[in-house]
Tab-separated table of C-alpha atoms in Angstrom:
chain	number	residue	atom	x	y	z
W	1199	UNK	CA	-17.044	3.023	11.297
W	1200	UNK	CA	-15.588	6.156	11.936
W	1201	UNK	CA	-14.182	8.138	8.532
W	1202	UNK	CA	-12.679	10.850	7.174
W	1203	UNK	CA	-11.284	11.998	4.051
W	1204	UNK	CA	-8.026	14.032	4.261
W	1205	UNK	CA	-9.164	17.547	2.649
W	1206	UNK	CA	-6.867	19.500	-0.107
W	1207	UNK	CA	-5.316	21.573	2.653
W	1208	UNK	CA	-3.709	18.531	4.162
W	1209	UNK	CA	-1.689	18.769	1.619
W	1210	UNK	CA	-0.117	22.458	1.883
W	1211	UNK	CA	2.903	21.250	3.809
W	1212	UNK	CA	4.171	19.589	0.257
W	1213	UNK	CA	5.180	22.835	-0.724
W	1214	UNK	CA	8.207	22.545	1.163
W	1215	UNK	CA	11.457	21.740	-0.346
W	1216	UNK	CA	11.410	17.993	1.517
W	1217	UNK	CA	9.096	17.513	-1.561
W	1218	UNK	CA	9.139	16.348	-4.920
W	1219	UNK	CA	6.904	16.557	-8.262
W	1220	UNK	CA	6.449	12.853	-8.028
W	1221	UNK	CA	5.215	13.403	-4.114
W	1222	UNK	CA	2.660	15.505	-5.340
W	1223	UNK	CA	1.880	13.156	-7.672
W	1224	UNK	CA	1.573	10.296	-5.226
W	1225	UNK	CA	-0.471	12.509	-2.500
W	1226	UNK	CA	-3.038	13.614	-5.334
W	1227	UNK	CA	-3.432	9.646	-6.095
W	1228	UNK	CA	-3.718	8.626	-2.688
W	1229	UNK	CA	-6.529	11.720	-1.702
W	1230	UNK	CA	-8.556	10.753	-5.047
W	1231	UNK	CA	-8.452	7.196	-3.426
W	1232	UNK	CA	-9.958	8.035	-0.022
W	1233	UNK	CA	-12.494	10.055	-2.474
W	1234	UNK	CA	-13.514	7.422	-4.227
W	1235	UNK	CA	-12.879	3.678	-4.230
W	1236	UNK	CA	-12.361	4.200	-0.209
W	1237	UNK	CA	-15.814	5.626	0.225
W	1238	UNK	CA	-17.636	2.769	-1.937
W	1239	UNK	CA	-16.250	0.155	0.632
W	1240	UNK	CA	-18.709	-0.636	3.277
W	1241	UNK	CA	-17.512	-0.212	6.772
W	1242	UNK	CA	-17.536	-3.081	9.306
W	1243	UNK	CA	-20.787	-2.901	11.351
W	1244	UNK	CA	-18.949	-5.046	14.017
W	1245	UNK	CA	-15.199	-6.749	14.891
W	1246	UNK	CA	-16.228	-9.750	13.254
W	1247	UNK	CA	-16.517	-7.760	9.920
W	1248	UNK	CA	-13.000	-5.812	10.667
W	1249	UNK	CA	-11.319	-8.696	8.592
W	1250	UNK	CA	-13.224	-9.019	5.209
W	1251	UNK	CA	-13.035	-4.989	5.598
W	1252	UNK	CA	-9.355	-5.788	5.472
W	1253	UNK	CA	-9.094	-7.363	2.762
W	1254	UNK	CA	-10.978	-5.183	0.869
W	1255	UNK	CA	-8.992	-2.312	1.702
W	1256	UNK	CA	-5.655	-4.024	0.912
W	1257	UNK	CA	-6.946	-5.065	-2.255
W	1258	UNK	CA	-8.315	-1.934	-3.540
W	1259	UNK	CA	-5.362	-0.253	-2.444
W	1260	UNK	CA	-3.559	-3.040	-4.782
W	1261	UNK	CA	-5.738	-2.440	-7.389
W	1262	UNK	CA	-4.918	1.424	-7.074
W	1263	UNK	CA	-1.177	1.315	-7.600
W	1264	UNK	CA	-1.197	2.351	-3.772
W	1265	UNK	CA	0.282	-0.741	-2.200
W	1266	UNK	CA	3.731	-0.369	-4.181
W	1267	UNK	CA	4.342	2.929	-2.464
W	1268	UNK	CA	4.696	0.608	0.887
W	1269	UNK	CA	6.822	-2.035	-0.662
W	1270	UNK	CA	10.564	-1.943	-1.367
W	1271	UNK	CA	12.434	-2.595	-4.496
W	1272	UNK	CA	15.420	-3.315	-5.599
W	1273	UNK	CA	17.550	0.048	-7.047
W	1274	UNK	CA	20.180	-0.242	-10.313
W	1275	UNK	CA	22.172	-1.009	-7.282
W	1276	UNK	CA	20.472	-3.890	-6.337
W	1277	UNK	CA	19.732	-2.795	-2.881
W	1278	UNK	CA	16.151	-2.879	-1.444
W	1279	UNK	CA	15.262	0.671	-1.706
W	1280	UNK	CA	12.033	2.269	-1.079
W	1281	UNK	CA	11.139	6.187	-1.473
W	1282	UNK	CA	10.562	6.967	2.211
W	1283	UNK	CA	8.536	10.007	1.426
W	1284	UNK	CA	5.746	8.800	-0.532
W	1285	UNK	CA	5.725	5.743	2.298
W	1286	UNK	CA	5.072	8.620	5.180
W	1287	UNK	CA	2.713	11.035	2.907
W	1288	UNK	CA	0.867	7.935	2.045
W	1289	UNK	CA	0.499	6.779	6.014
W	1290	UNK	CA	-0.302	10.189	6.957
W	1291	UNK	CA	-2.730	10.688	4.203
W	1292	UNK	CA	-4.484	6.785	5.130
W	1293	UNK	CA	-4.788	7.483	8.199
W	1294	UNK	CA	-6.684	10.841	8.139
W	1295	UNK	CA	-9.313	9.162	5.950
W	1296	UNK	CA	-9.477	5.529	8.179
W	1297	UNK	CA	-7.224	3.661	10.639
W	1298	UNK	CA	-7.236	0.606	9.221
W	1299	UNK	CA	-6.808	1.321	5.399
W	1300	UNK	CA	-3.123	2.640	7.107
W	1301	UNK	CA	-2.904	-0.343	9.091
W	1302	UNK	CA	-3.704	-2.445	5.696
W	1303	UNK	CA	-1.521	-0.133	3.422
W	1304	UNK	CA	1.804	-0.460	6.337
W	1305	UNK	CA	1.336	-3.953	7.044
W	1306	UNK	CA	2.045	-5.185	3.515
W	1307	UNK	CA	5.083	-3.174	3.792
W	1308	UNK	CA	6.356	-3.825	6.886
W	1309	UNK	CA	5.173	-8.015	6.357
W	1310	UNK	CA	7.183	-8.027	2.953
W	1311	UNK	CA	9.518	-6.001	3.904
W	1312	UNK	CA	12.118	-9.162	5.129
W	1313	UNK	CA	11.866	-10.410	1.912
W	1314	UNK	CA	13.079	-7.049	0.072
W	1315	UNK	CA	16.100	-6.938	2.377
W	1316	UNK	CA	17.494	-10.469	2.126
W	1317	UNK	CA	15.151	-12.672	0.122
W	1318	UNK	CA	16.614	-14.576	-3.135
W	1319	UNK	CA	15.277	-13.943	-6.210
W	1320	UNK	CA	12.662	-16.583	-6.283
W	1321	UNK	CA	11.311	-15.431	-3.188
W	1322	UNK	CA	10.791	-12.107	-4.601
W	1323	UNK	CA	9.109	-13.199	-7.676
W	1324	UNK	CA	7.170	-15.493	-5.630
W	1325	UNK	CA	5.726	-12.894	-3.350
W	1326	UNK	CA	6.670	-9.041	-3.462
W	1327	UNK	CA	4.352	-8.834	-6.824
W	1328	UNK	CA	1.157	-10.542	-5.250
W	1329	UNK	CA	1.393	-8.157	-1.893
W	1330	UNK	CA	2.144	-5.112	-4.026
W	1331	UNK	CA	-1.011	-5.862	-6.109
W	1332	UNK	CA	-2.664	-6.589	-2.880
W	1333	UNK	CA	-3.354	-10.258	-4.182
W	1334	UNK	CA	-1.342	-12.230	-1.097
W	1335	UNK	CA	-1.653	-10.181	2.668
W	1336	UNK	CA	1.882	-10.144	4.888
W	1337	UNK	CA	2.619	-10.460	8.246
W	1338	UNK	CA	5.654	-9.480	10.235
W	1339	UNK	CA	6.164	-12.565	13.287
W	1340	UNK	CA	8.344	-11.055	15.375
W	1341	UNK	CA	7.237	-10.033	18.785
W	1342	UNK	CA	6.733	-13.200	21.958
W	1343	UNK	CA	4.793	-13.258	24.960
W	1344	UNK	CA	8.046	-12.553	26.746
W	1345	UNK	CA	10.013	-10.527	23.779
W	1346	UNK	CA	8.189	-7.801	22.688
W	1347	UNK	CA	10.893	-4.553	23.049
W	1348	UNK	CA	13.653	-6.637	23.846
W	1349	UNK	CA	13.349	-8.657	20.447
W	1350	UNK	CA	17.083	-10.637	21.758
W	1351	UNK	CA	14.791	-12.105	24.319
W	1352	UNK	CA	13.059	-14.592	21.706
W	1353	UNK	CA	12.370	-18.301	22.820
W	1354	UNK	CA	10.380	-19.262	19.287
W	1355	UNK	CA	13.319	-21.825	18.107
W	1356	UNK	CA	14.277	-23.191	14.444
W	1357	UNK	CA	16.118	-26.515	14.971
W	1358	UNK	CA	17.990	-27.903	11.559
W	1359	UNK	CA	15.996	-30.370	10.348
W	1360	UNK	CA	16.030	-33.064	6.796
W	1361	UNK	CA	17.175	-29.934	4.251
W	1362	UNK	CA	15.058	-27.320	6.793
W	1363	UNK	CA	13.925	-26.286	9.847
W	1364	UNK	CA	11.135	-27.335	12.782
W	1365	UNK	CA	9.761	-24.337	14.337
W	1366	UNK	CA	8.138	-24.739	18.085
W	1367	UNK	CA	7.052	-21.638	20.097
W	1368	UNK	CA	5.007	-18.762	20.022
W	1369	UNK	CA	4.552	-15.650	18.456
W	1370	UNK	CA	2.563	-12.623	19.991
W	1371	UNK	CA	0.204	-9.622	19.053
W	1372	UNK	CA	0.824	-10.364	15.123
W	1373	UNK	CA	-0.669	-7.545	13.320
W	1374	UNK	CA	-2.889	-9.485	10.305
W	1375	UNK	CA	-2.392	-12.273	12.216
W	1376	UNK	CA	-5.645	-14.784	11.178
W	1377	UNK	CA	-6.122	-13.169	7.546
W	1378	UNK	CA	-2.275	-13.010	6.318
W	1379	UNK	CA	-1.513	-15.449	3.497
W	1380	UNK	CA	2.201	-15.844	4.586
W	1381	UNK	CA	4.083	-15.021	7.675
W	1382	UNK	CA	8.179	-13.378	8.084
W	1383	UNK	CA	8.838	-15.156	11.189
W	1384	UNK	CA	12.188	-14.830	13.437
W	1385	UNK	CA	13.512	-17.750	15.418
W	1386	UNK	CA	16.175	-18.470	17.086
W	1387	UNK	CA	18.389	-21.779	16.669
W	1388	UNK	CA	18.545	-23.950	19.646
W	1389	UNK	CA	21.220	-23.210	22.604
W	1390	UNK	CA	21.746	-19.380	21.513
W	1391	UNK	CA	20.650	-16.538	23.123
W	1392	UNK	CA	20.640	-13.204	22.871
W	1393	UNK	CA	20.760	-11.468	18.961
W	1394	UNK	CA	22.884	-14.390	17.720
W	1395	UNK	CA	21.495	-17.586	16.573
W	1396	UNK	CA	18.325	-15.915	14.691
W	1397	UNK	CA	16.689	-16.653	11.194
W	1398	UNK	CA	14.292	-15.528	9.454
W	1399	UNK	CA	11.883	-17.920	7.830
W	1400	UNK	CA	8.475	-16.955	5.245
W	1401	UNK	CA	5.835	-19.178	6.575
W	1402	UNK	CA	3.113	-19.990	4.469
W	1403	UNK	CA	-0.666	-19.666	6.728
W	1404	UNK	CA	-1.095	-23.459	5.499
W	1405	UNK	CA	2.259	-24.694	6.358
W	1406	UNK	CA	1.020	-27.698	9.192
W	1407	UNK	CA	2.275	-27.243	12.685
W	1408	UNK	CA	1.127	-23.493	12.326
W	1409	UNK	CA	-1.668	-22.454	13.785
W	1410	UNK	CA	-3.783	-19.202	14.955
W	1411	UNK	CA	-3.951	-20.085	18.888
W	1412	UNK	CA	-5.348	-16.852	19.854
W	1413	UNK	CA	-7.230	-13.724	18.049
W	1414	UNK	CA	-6.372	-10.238	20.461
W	1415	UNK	CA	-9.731	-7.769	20.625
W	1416	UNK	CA	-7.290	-4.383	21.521
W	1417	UNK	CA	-9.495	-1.284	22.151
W	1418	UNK	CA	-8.670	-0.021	18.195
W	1419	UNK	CA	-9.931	-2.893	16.529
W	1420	UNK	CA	-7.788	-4.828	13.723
W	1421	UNK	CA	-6.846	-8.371	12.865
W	1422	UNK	CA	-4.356	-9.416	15.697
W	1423	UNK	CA	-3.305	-12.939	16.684
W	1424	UNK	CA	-1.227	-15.101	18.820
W	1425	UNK	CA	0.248	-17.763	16.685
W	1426	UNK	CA	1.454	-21.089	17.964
W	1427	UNK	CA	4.409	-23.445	15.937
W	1428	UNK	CA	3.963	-27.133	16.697
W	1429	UNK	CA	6.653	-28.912	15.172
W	1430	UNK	CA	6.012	-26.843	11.831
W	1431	UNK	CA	8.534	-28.060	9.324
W	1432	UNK	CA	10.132	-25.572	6.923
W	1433	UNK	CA	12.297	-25.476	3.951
W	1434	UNK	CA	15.602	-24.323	3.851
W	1435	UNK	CA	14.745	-22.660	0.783
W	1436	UNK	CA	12.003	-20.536	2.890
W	1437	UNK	CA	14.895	-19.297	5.192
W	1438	UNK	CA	15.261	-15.591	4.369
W	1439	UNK	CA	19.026	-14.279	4.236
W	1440	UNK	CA	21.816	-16.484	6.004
W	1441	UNK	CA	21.834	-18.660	9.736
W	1442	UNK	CA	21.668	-16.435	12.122
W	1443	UNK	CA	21.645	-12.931	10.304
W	1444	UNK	CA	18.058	-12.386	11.548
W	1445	UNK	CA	18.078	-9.683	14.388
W	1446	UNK	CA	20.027	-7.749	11.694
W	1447	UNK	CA	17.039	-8.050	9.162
W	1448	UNK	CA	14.284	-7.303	11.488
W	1449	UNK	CA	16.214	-4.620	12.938
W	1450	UNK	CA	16.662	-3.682	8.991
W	1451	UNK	CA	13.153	-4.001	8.382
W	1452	UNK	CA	12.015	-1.926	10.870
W	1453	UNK	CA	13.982	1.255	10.260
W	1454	UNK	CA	12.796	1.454	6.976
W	1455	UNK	CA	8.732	1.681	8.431
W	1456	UNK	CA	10.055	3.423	11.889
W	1457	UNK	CA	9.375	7.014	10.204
W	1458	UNK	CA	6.042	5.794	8.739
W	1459	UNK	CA	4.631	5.665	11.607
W	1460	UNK	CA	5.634	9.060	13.278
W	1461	UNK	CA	3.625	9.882	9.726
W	1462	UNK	CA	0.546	8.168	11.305
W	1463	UNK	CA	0.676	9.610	14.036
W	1464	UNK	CA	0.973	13.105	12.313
W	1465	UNK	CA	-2.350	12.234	10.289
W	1466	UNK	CA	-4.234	11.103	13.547
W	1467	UNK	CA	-3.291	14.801	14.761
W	1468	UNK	CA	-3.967	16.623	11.708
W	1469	UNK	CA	-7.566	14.587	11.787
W	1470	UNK	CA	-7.732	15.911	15.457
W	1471	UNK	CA	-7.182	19.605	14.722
W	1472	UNK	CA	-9.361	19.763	12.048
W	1473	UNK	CA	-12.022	18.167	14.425
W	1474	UNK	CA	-11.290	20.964	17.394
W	1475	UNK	CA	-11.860	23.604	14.658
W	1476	UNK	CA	-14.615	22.566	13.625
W	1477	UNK	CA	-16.371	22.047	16.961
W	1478	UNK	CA	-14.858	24.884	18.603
W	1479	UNK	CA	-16.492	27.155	15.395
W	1480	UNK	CA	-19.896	25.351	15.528
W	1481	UNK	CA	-20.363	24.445	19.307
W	1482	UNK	CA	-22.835	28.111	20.887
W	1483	UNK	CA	-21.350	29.329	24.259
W	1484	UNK	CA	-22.307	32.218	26.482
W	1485	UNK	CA	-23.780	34.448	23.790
W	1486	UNK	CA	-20.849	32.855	21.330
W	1487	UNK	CA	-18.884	30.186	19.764
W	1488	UNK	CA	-16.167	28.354	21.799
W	1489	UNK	CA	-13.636	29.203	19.311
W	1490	UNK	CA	-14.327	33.182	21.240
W	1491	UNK	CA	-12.866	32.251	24.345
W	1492	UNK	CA	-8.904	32.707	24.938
W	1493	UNK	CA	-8.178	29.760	26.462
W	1494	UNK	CA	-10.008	27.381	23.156
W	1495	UNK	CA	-7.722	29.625	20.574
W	1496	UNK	CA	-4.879	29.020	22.716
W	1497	UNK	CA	-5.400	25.340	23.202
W	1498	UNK	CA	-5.926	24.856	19.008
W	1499	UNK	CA	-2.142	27.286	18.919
W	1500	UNK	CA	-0.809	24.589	20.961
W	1501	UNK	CA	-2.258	21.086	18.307
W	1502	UNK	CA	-1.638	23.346	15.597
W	1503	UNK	CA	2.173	23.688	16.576
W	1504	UNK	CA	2.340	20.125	17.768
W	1505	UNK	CA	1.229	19.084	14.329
W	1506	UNK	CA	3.532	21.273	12.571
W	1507	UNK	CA	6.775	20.254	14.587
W	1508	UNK	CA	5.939	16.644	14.058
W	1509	UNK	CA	5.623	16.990	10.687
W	1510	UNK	CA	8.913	18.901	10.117
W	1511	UNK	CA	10.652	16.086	12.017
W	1512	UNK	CA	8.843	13.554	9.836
W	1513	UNK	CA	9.521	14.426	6.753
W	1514	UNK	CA	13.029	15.491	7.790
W	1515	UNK	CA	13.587	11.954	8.514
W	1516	UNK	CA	12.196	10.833	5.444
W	1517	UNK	CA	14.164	13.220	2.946
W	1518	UNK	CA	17.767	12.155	4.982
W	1519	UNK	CA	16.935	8.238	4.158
W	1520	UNK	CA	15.601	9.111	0.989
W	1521	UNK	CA	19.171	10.995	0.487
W	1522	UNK	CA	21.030	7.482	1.648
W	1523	UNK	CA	21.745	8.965	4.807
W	1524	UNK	CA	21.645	6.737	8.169
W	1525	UNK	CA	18.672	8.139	10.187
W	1526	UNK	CA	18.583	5.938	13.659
W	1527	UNK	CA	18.631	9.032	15.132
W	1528	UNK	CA	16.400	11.484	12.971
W	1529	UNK	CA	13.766	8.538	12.534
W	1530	UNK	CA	13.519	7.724	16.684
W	1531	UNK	CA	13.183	11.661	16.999
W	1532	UNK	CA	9.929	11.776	14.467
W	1533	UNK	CA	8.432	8.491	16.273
W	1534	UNK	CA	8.869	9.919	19.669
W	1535	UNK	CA	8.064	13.456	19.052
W	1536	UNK	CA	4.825	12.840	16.769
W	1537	UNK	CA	3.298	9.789	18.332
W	1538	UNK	CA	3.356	11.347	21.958
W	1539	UNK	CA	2.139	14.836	20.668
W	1540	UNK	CA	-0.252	13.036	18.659
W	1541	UNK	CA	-1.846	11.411	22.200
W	1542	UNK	CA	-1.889	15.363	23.333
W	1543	UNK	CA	-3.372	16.994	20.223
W	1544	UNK	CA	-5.790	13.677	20.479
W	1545	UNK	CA	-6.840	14.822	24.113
W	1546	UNK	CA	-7.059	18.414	23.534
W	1547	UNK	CA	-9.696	18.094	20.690
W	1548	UNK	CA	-11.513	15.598	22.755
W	1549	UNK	CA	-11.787	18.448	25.701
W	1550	UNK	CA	-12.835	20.986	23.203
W	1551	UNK	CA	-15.929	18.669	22.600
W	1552	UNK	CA	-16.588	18.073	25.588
W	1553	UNK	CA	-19.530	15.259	26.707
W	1554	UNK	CA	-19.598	14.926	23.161
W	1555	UNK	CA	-16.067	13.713	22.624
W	1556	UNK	CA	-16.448	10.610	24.735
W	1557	UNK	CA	-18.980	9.591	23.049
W	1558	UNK	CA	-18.910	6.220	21.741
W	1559	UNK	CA	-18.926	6.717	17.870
W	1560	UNK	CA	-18.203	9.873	17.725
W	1561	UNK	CA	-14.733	10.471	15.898
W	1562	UNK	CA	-12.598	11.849	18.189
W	1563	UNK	CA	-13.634	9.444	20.576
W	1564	UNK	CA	-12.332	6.835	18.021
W	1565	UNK	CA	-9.235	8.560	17.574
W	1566	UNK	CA	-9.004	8.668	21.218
W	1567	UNK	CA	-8.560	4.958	20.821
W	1568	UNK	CA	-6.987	4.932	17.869
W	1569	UNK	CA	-3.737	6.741	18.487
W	1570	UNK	CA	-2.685	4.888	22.066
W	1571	UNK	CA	-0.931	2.261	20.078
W	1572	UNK	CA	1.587	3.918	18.433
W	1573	UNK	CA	3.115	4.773	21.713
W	1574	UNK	CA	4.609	1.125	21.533
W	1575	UNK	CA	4.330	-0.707	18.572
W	1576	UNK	CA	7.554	-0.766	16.566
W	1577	UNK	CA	9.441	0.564	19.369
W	1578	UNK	CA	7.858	1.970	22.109
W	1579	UNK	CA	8.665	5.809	23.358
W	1580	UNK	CA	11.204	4.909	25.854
W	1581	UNK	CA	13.109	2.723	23.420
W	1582	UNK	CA	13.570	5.514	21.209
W	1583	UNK	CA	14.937	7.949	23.883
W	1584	UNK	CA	17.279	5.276	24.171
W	1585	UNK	CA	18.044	5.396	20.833
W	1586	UNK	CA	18.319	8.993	20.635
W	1587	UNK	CA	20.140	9.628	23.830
W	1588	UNK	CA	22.716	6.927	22.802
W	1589	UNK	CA	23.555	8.221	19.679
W	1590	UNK	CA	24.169	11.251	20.855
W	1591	UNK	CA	26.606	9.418	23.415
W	1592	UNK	CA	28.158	7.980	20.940
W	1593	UNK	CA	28.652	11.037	18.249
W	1594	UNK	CA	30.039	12.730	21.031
W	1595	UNK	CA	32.540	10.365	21.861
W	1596	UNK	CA	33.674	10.058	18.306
């Protein structure tokens, strides 16, 4: 299993004024993690392992106070409020030191997050502790065979049922999908379409009538499933929020994590840099190192500027929503800007290792892998030109 531990310099940028004391703080905790407890976890030797490996990570992470950084609470306001900076320094840090300890550390966020937003108040005590303590694992149902971008396209439907609901369909590439303990699933009721007409339910991995019909191998490895509801009865009092509120909570939900993983992303470079550096210093060429020639020093300008940019645009995004500002905009900017220079900064360290770099277990060749997802998931590149090029539509009008 492919690892590395962010070093002390990843953490020069929190100089800057987007930063805190307590961000500090939170990176040194989160570093002295990957130093420690993260290195004493034995990696997966094979797929099959990937989901005990999970479950270690999310529990350690629990264990380490690390977990509450990714789950909302509610302010003296009593809105679901979550500090958006230690959220992306603690993705980008995760992710520099393993992919899946981020994907374990985001997905308790991002599977909880529904219940944050609009859950009553003995949904929260009956939940947002355990995930926070990494004692129950969350999943976030939203994505179909046929509705993956276009969420209003959903055919998963909740009819009214005896004091609840019976939920038939399917739901598609569910991140902790097989190992979750509970489920935020989004159906719609029958004979609506579109945005209107969906709930949100918390599913329970017992509840009968639900069932893992499919675990997804995908070229990074992590616990991914197709799940199937066959008449699967649930309570009203599972329902999250109000009838048919539910493209507005997953829409909700998902800002909150968009800039996260733009953060990611930026780790996954920064990893990549480091890597070029190192190889281009160490790798003998024509007399020299590779890090001699003109062409390797201005490849590594290129990354290092890439990384830089993204991460001024993360955290950027972060600070605004951390200031109670709306950031549809700002956030869509970091995703698309970090995740696609990400796949470049990716692709340029790989070249600077050459034969090397594709080679299976090698890291960059991981990362290679690694970083191709967050092109789509939680809104895919082109979605957030959309989003960026129509609010700027719409400001302009205004």
């Amino acid at each position: 299993m492919h690892t590395m531990n962010p070093s002390r310099q990843a953490l020069d940028h929190l100089t800057l004024p987007f930063f805190e004391t307590s961000h500090r703080g939170a990176a040194d905790q989160i570093v002295a993690w990957t130093e420690s407890s993260f290195v004493s976890l034995s990696s997966p030797k094979a797929n099959n392992d990937i989901d005990q490996h999970c479950r270690s990570l999310i529990s350690s992470l629990g264990e380490a106070g690390i977990l509450a950084y990714s789950v909302p609470r509610l302010d003296s306001s009593e809105n679901a409020r979550i500090d958006s900076r230690s959220l992306c320094l603690a993705r980008e840090l995760l992710a520099q030191a393993s992919p899946l300890a981020d994907f374990s550390f985001a997905m308790q966020g991002l599977g909880s997050g529904a219940i944050s937003l609009a859950g009553s108040d003995d949904q929260k005590a009956g939940y947002l502790d355990d995930v926070a303590k990494g004692k129950r694992i969350a999943a976030f149902a939203l994505s179909e065979p046929n509705a993956g971008s276009d969420v209003g396209g959903m055919c998963c439907e909740a009819r009214r049922y005896q004091g609840g609901y019976v939920l038939n369909g399917e739901k598609m590439w569910i991140s902790n999908g097989g190992i979750a303990d509970f489920y935020a699933v989004f159906a719609r009721e029958p004979g609506t379409s579109r945005s209107s007409g969906i709930s949100a339910f918390i599913v329970d991995a017992d509840n009968p009538g639900l069932e893992i019909a499919e675990r997804i191998d995908v070229m990074s490895p992590h616990p991914l499933a197709r799940l199937r509801f066959r008449d699967c009865y649930v309570d009203a009092r599972k329902r999250l929020g109000n009838e048919g509120e539910g493209f507005k909570l997953a829409m909700r939900t998902l800002d909150i994590f968009r800039t996260s993983v733009a953060a990611a992303a930026l780790g996954f470079a920064r990893k990549a840099l480091r890597l070029g550096i190192e190889r281009a210093m160490s790798r003998e060429m024509f007399g020299g190192v590779l890090a001699d020639m003109q062409l390797t020093q201005a490849a590594l300008a290129d990354m290092a500027t890439a990384v830089e940019t993204s991460a001024l645009l993360v955290y950027r995004a972060a600070w605004m929503r951390d200031q109670g500002v709306p950031t549809p905009r700002e956030a869509a900017m970091a995703k698309l800007v970090a995740t696609e220079s990400a796949q470049r900064v990716v692709d340029a360290a790989v070249q600077i290792w050459g034969g090397a770099g594709v080679r299976v277990g090698e890291e960059v060749e991981a990362l290679y892998r690694d970083v191709r997802a967050l092109r789509i998931y939680e809104g895919a590149s082109e979605v957030q030109k959309l989003i960026i090029g129509g609010g700027l539509i719409k400001a302009h009008k205004a």
